[in-house]
Coordinates of C-alpha atoms and ligand atoms in Angstrom, one line a residue:
M1 CA -59.5 -8.8 -4.5
K2 CA -59.2 -8.1 -8.3
K3 CA -57.6 -4.6 -7.3
I4 CA -54.9 -5.9 -5.1
F5 CA -54.1 -8.5 -7.8
S6 CA -53.6 -5.9 -10.4
F7 CA -51.7 -3.9 -7.9
A8 CA -49.2 -6.8 -7.6
I9 CA -48.9 -7.0 -11.4
V10 CA -48.0 -3.3 -11.6
L11 CA -45.7 -3.7 -8.9
I12 CA -43.8 -6.8 -10.4
T13 CA -43.6 -5.0 -13.9
S14 CA -42.2 -2.0 -12.4
I15 CA -39.4 -4.0 -10.6
V16 CA -38.5 -5.7 -13.8
V17 CA -38.6 -2.4 -15.7
A18 CA -36.4 -0.8 -12.9
Q19 CA -34.1 -3.7 -13.2
T20 CA -33.6 -3.4 -16.8
N21 CA -32.7 0.3 -16.4
E22 CA -30.5 -0.2 -13.5
V23 CA -27.8 -1.9 -15.1
D24 CA -25.2 -0.3 -17.4
Y25 CA -23.0 -3.5 -18.0
V26 CA -23.2 -7.1 -17.5
V27 CA -20.2 -9.3 -17.6
K28 CA -21.7 -12.5 -18.6
N29 CA -20.8 -15.9 -17.4
V30 CA -17.5 -15.1 -16.1
N31 CA -15.4 -16.9 -13.4
V32 CA -15.0 -14.3 -10.5
V33 CA -11.7 -14.3 -8.4
P34 CA -13.1 -12.2 -5.6
M35 CA -9.8 -11.8 -3.6
N36 CA -11.8 -11.6 -0.3
S37 CA -11.0 -15.4 -0.1
N38 CA -8.9 -17.9 -2.0
L39 CA -11.4 -19.2 -4.3
V40 CA -13.2 -19.0 -7.7
L41 CA -17.1 -18.4 -8.1
K42 CA -17.7 -20.0 -11.4
N43 CA -20.1 -18.9 -14.2
Q44 CA -21.3 -15.7 -12.9
D45 CA -23.0 -12.5 -14.1
V46 CA -21.7 -9.4 -12.8
K47 CA -23.8 -6.5 -13.1
I48 CA -22.4 -3.0 -13.1
K49 CA -24.4 0.3 -12.7
D50 CA -22.5 3.7 -12.4
G51 CA -19.3 2.1 -11.9
K52 CA -20.1 0.0 -9.0
I53 CA -20.8 -3.7 -8.9
I54 CA -24.5 -4.3 -8.1
E55 CA -25.0 -7.9 -8.5
I56 CA -22.8 -11.1 -8.7
S57 CA -25.0 -14.3 -9.5
K58 CA -25.1 -17.6 -11.2
S59 CA -25.2 -16.8 -14.9
K60 CA -28.5 -17.3 -16.6
K61 CA -30.0 -16.2 -20.0
S62 CA -31.2 -12.7 -20.0
K63 CA -33.4 -11.3 -22.8
N64 CA -32.3 -8.0 -21.7
K65 CA -30.8 -6.0 -24.8
T66 CA -30.5 -2.5 -23.4
V67 CA -27.4 -3.2 -21.5
K68 CA -23.8 -3.6 -22.8
I69 CA -22.8 -7.2 -22.5
I70 CA -19.2 -8.3 -22.0
D71 CA -18.8 -12.0 -22.9
G72 CA -16.9 -13.3 -20.0
K73 CA -17.1 -17.0 -21.1
G74 CA -14.2 -19.1 -20.1
M75 CA -12.6 -15.9 -18.6
Y76 CA -11.5 -14.9 -15.1
L77 CA -12.4 -11.6 -13.6
M78 CA -10.2 -10.3 -10.7
P79 CA -9.5 -6.7 -9.2
S80 CA -7.2 -4.8 -11.4
L81 CA -3.6 -4.0 -10.1
S82 CA -1.5 -1.4 -8.3
D83 CA 2.1 -0.4 -8.5
A84 CA 3.1 1.1 -5.0
H85 CA 6.5 2.7 -5.6
V86 CA 6.5 4.6 -9.0
H87 CA 8.8 7.2 -9.9
F88 CA 7.1 9.6 -12.4
P89 CA 9.2 10.9 -15.5
E90 CA 10.0 14.4 -16.0
T91 CA 7.7 15.3 -19.2
E92 CA 4.3 14.9 -19.8
K93 CA 4.9 12.9 -23.1
E94 CA 6.9 10.5 -21.2
M95 CA 4.2 10.2 -18.4
E96 CA 1.6 9.4 -21.1
K97 CA 3.8 6.3 -21.9
V98 CA 4.1 5.3 -18.4
M99 CA 0.3 5.3 -18.0
Q100 CA -0.1 3.2 -21.4
L101 CA 2.5 0.9 -20.3
N102 CA 0.5 0.4 -17.1
I103 CA -2.9 0.2 -18.3
I104 CA -2.0 -2.6 -20.9
N105 CA -0.9 -4.6 -17.8
G106 CA -4.0 -4.2 -16.0
I107 CA -2.5 -1.8 -13.7
T108 CA -5.2 1.0 -12.7
K109 CA -3.3 2.7 -9.6
L110 CA 0.0 4.2 -8.9
R111 CA 1.6 5.5 -5.9
S112 CA 4.1 8.2 -6.7
M113 CA 7.1 7.9 -4.4
R114 CA 9.2 10.9 -5.8
G115 CA 6.8 13.9 -5.7
D116 CA 6.9 17.1 -7.4
W117 CA 4.5 20.0 -7.0
N118 CA 3.7 19.8 -10.6
H119 CA 2.0 16.1 -10.1
V120 CA -1.1 18.0 -9.0
K121 CA -1.8 18.9 -12.5
W122 CA -1.3 15.3 -13.7
R123 CA -3.7 14.1 -10.8
E124 CA -6.1 16.4 -12.2
K125 CA -5.8 15.1 -15.6
Y126 CA -5.5 11.5 -15.1
N127 CA -8.0 11.1 -12.2
A128 CA -10.8 12.8 -14.0
E129 CA -14.0 11.1 -14.9
T130 CA -13.0 11.2 -18.6
S131 CA -9.7 9.1 -17.9
Y132 CA -9.2 5.6 -18.3
Y133 CA -5.7 5.9 -17.2
P134 CA -4.5 4.6 -13.7
K135 CA -5.4 6.7 -10.9
L136 CA -2.5 8.6 -9.2
Y137 CA -1.5 8.7 -5.6
I138 CA 0.8 11.7 -5.3
S139 CA 3.5 12.7 -2.6
A140 CA 5.0 16.2 -2.1
P141 CA 8.6 16.6 -3.2
P142 CA 10.5 14.2 -0.8
I143 CA 12.2 15.3 2.4
S144 CA 15.8 14.5 2.8
R145 CA 18.7 15.0 5.0
Q146 CA 20.1 17.7 2.7
Y147 CA 17.5 19.9 4.1
D148 CA 17.8 21.7 7.4
L149 CA 14.5 23.1 7.7
T150 CA 13.4 25.6 10.5
I151 CA 10.1 24.8 12.2
E152 CA 8.6 27.6 10.3
Q153 CA 9.7 26.1 6.9
M154 CA 8.4 22.8 7.9
N155 CA 5.2 24.2 9.0
D156 CA 4.8 25.9 5.6
F157 CA 5.8 22.9 3.7
V158 CA 3.4 20.5 5.4
K159 CA 0.7 23.2 5.0
S160 CA 1.3 23.5 1.2
A161 CA 1.2 19.7 0.9
K162 CA -2.1 19.8 2.6
D163 CA -3.4 22.7 0.7
Y164 CA -2.5 20.9 -2.6
N165 CA -4.1 17.9 -1.3
F166 CA -1.1 15.5 -1.7
D167 CA -1.9 11.9 -0.4
F168 CA 1.3 11.8 1.8
I169 CA 4.5 13.1 2.5
K170 CA 7.5 11.1 1.3
I171 CA 10.7 11.0 3.4
L172 CA 14.1 9.7 2.0
S173 CA 16.0 10.6 5.0
I174 CA 16.1 13.3 7.5
K175 CA 18.7 15.5 9.2
S176 CA 18.0 14.5 12.9
E177 CA 15.5 12.8 15.1
T178 CA 14.6 16.2 16.6
L179 CA 13.5 17.2 13.1
F180 CA 11.6 14.2 12.2
K181 CA 9.8 14.6 15.6
Q182 CA 8.9 18.2 14.7
L183 CA 7.8 17.0 11.2
D184 CA 5.8 14.3 12.4
S185 CA 4.1 16.5 15.0
V186 CA 2.9 18.8 12.2
C187 CA 2.0 16.1 9.9
K188 CA -0.3 14.8 12.8
S189 CA -2.0 18.1 13.6
Q190 CA -2.4 18.5 9.7
N191 CA -3.7 14.8 9.3
I192 CA -1.5 13.9 6.5
S193 CA 0.6 10.6 6.5
L194 CA 4.2 9.8 5.9
A195 CA 5.7 7.2 3.7
G196 CA 9.1 6.4 2.4
H197 CA 12.3 4.8 3.5
F198 CA 12.9 3.3 6.9
L199 CA 14.9 6.2 8.7
D200 CA 17.4 4.8 11.2
N201 CA 20.7 4.2 9.5
P202 CA 23.1 2.1 11.7
K203 CA 26.0 3.8 9.7
G204 CA 24.6 7.3 9.7
I205 CA 21.9 9.3 11.3
H206 CA 20.3 7.5 14.1
I207 CA 16.4 7.9 14.4
S208 CA 15.1 5.8 17.3
D209 CA 12.5 2.9 16.4
E210 CA 10.2 4.5 19.1
A211 CA 10.1 7.6 17.1
F212 CA 9.8 6.1 13.8
F213 CA 7.0 3.6 14.8
N214 CA 4.9 6.0 16.7
S215 CA 4.9 8.5 13.8
N216 CA 2.6 9.0 11.1
Y217 CA 4.3 6.5 8.9
K218 CA 1.7 3.9 7.5
S219 CA 4.1 2.3 5.2
F220 CA 7.8 2.0 4.5
E221 CA 10.1 0.9 1.5
H222 CA 12.7 -1.6 0.6
L223 CA 12.7 -3.7 3.8
G224 CA 14.6 -0.9 5.4
G225 CA 15.5 -1.9 9.1
L226 CA 14.7 -5.5 8.6
I227 CA 17.7 -6.4 6.7
G228 CA 21.2 -6.9 8.3
E229 CA 20.0 -6.0 11.8
P230 CA 19.0 -9.2 13.3
E231 CA 19.0 -8.0 16.9
K232 CA 16.6 -5.4 16.2
F233 CA 14.3 -7.8 13.9
D234 CA 11.8 -9.1 16.5
S235 CA 11.1 -5.8 18.2
R236 CA 10.5 -3.9 14.8
I237 CA 8.2 -6.7 13.7
K238 CA 6.3 -6.2 16.8
Y239 CA 5.9 -2.5 16.2
I240 CA 4.9 -3.1 12.5
Q241 CA 2.1 -5.3 13.8
D242 CA 0.9 -3.1 16.6
K243 CA 0.8 -0.1 14.4
K244 CA -0.6 -2.1 11.5
M245 CA 2.1 -0.9 9.2
V246 CA 2.4 -1.7 5.4
V247 CA 5.6 -2.8 3.9
C248 CA 6.6 -2.5 0.4
P249 CA 9.7 -4.6 -0.4
T250 CA 10.7 -3.6 -3.9
L251 CA 12.6 -6.8 -4.6
L252 CA 13.1 -6.5 -8.3
W253 CA 15.4 -3.4 -7.9
Y254 CA 17.8 -5.2 -6.0
D255 CA 17.5 -8.4 -7.9
I256 CA 18.4 -6.5 -11.2
G257 CA 21.1 -4.7 -9.5
S258 CA 22.6 -7.9 -8.0
G259 CA 24.9 -8.4 -11.2
Q260 CA 23.6 -12.0 -11.7
Y261 CA 21.9 -11.5 -15.0
D262 CA 23.7 -11.1 -18.1
T263 CA 22.9 -8.0 -20.4
D264 CA 21.5 -10.1 -23.1
Y265 CA 18.7 -11.5 -20.7
L266 CA 18.3 -8.0 -19.2
I267 CA 17.7 -6.2 -22.6
N268 CA 15.4 -8.9 -23.9
Q269 CA 13.0 -8.9 -20.9
D270 CA 9.3 -8.4 -21.8
G271 CA 8.5 -4.7 -22.3
M272 CA 12.0 -3.8 -23.5
Q273 CA 10.5 -3.5 -27.0
F274 CA 9.2 -0.2 -25.7
V275 CA 12.7 1.2 -24.9
K276 CA 14.8 3.0 -27.6
E277 CA 17.6 0.8 -28.9
E278 CA 20.2 3.7 -28.0
T279 CA 19.0 3.7 -24.5
K280 CA 19.5 -0.2 -24.3
K281 CA 22.9 0.2 -26.0
E282 CA 23.7 3.0 -23.2
W283 CA 22.6 0.6 -20.4
V284 CA 24.7 -2.3 -21.7
E285 CA 27.8 -0.2 -22.0
K286 CA 27.5 1.2 -18.6
T287 CA 27.1 -2.5 -17.1
N288 CA 30.1 -3.8 -19.2
L289 CA 32.1 -1.0 -18.2
Y290 CA 31.5 -1.7 -14.4
R291 CA 31.9 -5.3 -14.9
E292 CA 35.2 -4.8 -16.6
K293 CA 36.4 -2.4 -14.3
T294 CA 35.7 -4.5 -11.3
G295 CA 37.3 -7.7 -12.7
K296 CA 36.2 -11.2 -13.0
A297 CA 37.2 -12.4 -9.6
A298 CA 35.8 -9.4 -7.5
L299 CA 32.6 -9.4 -9.5
E300 CA 31.9 -13.1 -8.6
V301 CA 32.6 -12.2 -4.9
E302 CA 30.0 -9.3 -5.3
I303 CA 27.5 -11.4 -6.8
E304 CA 27.8 -14.0 -4.1
S305 CA 27.3 -11.5 -1.5
E306 CA 24.2 -10.0 -3.5
K307 CA 22.6 -13.3 -4.0
K308 CA 22.9 -13.9 0.0
S309 CA 21.3 -10.7 0.6
M310 CA 18.4 -11.5 -1.7
E311 CA 18.0 -14.7 0.1
E312 CA 17.8 -12.7 3.4
R313 CA 15.2 -10.3 1.5
F314 CA 13.2 -13.4 0.4
S315 CA 13.0 -14.7 3.7
V316 CA 12.1 -11.6 5.3
V317 CA 9.2 -11.2 2.9
K318 CA 8.0 -14.7 3.6
K319 CA 8.1 -14.1 7.3
L320 CA 6.2 -10.6 7.2
N321 CA 3.5 -12.5 5.0
D322 CA 3.3 -15.5 7.4
L323 CA 2.8 -13.1 10.4
G324 CA -0.2 -11.5 8.6
I325 CA 1.5 -8.2 7.9
D326 CA 0.2 -6.5 4.8
L327 CA 2.6 -6.3 1.8
I328 CA 2.1 -3.8 -0.9
I329 CA 4.0 -4.5 -4.1
S330 CA 6.2 -2.5 -6.7
P331 CA 9.2 -3.4 -8.5
D332 CA 10.4 0.3 -8.2
A333 CA 11.0 0.4 -11.8
S334 CA 13.4 3.5 -11.5
S335 CA 16.6 2.3 -12.8
K336 CA 17.9 0.6 -15.8
Y337 CA 16.4 -2.7 -17.2
M338 CA 13.1 -2.0 -15.5
I339 CA 10.0 -1.1 -17.4
S340 CA 7.2 0.4 -15.8
G341 CA 4.1 -1.7 -16.1
F342 CA 6.0 -4.8 -17.3
A343 CA 8.2 -4.9 -14.3
L344 CA 5.4 -5.7 -11.8
F345 CA 5.0 -9.1 -12.9
E346 CA 8.5 -9.8 -12.4
E347 CA 8.2 -8.5 -8.8
M348 CA 5.3 -11.0 -8.3
K349 CA 7.7 -13.8 -9.5
L350 CA 10.2 -12.7 -6.6
Y351 CA 7.3 -12.9 -4.1
K352 CA 6.6 -16.4 -5.6
K353 CA 10.4 -17.1 -5.0
S354 CA 9.9 -15.9 -1.5
G355 CA 7.3 -18.6 -0.9
L356 CA 4.2 -16.7 -1.2
S357 CA 0.9 -18.1 -2.6
N358 CA -0.6 -16.8 -5.7
Y359 CA -3.3 -15.4 -3.6
D360 CA -1.2 -13.5 -1.2
I361 CA 0.9 -12.1 -4.1
L362 CA -2.4 -10.8 -5.9
K363 CA -3.6 -9.6 -2.5
S364 CA -0.6 -7.4 -2.2
S365 CA -1.5 -5.5 -5.6
T366 CA -5.2 -5.4 -5.0
L367 CA -6.9 -5.7 -1.6
N368 CA -3.9 -4.4 0.6
F369 CA -3.3 -1.5 -1.7
A370 CA -6.8 -0.4 -1.3
K371 CA -6.7 -0.9 2.5
L372 CA -3.7 1.5 2.7
F373 CA -5.7 4.3 1.0
N374 CA -9.1 3.2 2.5
E375 CA -10.5 2.9 -1.0
N376 CA -13.7 1.0 -2.3
Y377 CA -11.9 -1.3 -4.5
G378 CA -9.4 -4.3 -4.4
T379 CA -12.2 -7.1 -4.1
I380 CA -15.1 -8.2 -6.5
E381 CA -18.0 -7.7 -4.0
I382 CA -21.4 -6.2 -4.4
G383 CA -21.1 -2.5 -3.4
K384 CA -17.3 -2.2 -4.6
N385 CA -16.1 -0.2 -7.6
A386 CA -16.2 -2.1 -10.8
D387 CA -12.3 -2.0 -11.2
F388 CA -11.3 -5.3 -12.5
I389 CA -9.3 -7.2 -15.1
L390 CA -10.1 -10.2 -17.4
L391 CA -7.9 -12.9 -17.7
G392 CA -7.6 -16.2 -20.0
E393 CA -6.9 -18.3 -17.0
N394 CA -7.2 -18.6 -13.2
P395 CA -4.5 -16.4 -11.8
L396 CA -4.8 -18.3 -8.3
E397 CA -3.4 -21.2 -10.1
K398 CA -1.2 -19.6 -12.9
L399 CA 0.1 -16.2 -12.4
E400 CA 1.5 -16.1 -16.1
T401 CA -2.0 -15.3 -17.3
L402 CA -1.5 -11.8 -16.2
K403 CA 0.8 -11.4 -18.9
E404 CA -2.1 -11.4 -21.2
I405 CA -4.7 -9.1 -20.0
K406 CA -8.1 -9.6 -22.0
G407 CA -9.7 -6.6 -20.8
V408 CA -9.8 -3.7 -18.1
F409 CA -12.7 -2.2 -16.6
Y410 CA -11.8 1.1 -14.7
N411 CA -13.5 4.5 -14.0
N412 CA -16.6 3.2 -15.8
F413 CA -14.6 2.6 -19.2
Y414 CA -14.2 -0.9 -20.4
L415 CA -11.3 -1.6 -22.5
N416 CA -11.4 -4.9 -24.5
E417 CA -8.6 -6.8 -25.9
S418 CA -8.3 -5.2 -29.2
Q419 CA -8.4 -1.6 -27.6
L420 CA -5.6 -2.6 -25.2
N421 CA -3.8 -3.8 -28.3
E422 CA -4.5 -0.4 -30.0
I423 CA -3.0 1.4 -27.0
R424 CA -0.1 -0.9 -26.9
N425 CA 0.6 -0.4 -30.8
N426 CA 0.7 3.4 -30.3
I427 CA 3.2 3.4 -27.5
E428 CA 6.1 5.4 -28.6
K429 CA 9.7 3.8 -28.1
Ligands
LIG1 ZN1 12.2 4.4 -5.4

């Protein structure tokens, strides 16, 4: 009997010892926004080992001193964010800045929608174990209708994309349906997915819905095919549902371009402090020139029509969301007055204007993105990657709390508020 008893003690001690060594970080006493449902788990300890969440439990005092403790008292922990439509800049220096602008905004995933063969090098650099910058999902140089590729050329292109391990192929437009079908069949045989613009253009090249929706497209951009073609709306929605396609509306790009904002507002948005004065000046000059050239009356007509078209976009976004279609999110910060990293929050505001709940908005930047790439993040659950941000308030009630990221845990790095501020202060104009 005595022997059994001491065996039990040894066993218990070894479990305790094992537990103390099996945790790298604990976020103490934090409110968890798990994003697998619309609720908050109050006062939790979140334990992390090897970059994975291994325990989430009611917070209690622990004597454990060997682990790194992140004090989460009064804070909210939610999955970190993604931007699903990014145009990478040309130079490495500018790219570094894009990465910094994103990480300080809690964005740890970027999907590139204007590819280049060079991006493979950047992915290698930034997706390394030693990098706390956002993870890149890259696309090969985009296909467009300018290219009249032979079958051989297309085969070579897709094969190269596959060899370089690009995450997908982006299409802007394509010369014909025949060419599209050929490309799609190569992509299917090489098992590489497609993404990009909706291809049928009522005023241009016709690509049948049947060909498009039965292709390797997993997601498409800008609400193409869903705006201004009411007679096709329902059947396209049905296709999207059946094929479980994902939609990336990029509302901000249209909103900024709609002409309804004065230049003072535009150049004073949050994030503009990271843009060179001369660049801002150039933007304003261009806008003023266009507005003068158009003339007051014509401009008003244009703005009214743009506003109307925005209303249509808002109502489509709401409809898609109500129907349970997965939205991903991006401002498409590729033109003037839009700053990578900062513009994502503006896009969220437009989702809100469309009538989405904070939960659905946040889902588009977390879980839905993870689902698209079949990744092990996007929710806060045991077994998921420790990939989260810390916030001062509950984002399910107050989205604005995303404007002040208190901490980022990603790729086994923890950046606290002062480290994030240091990055922010070092960003070049
Ligand atoms: Zn774009």
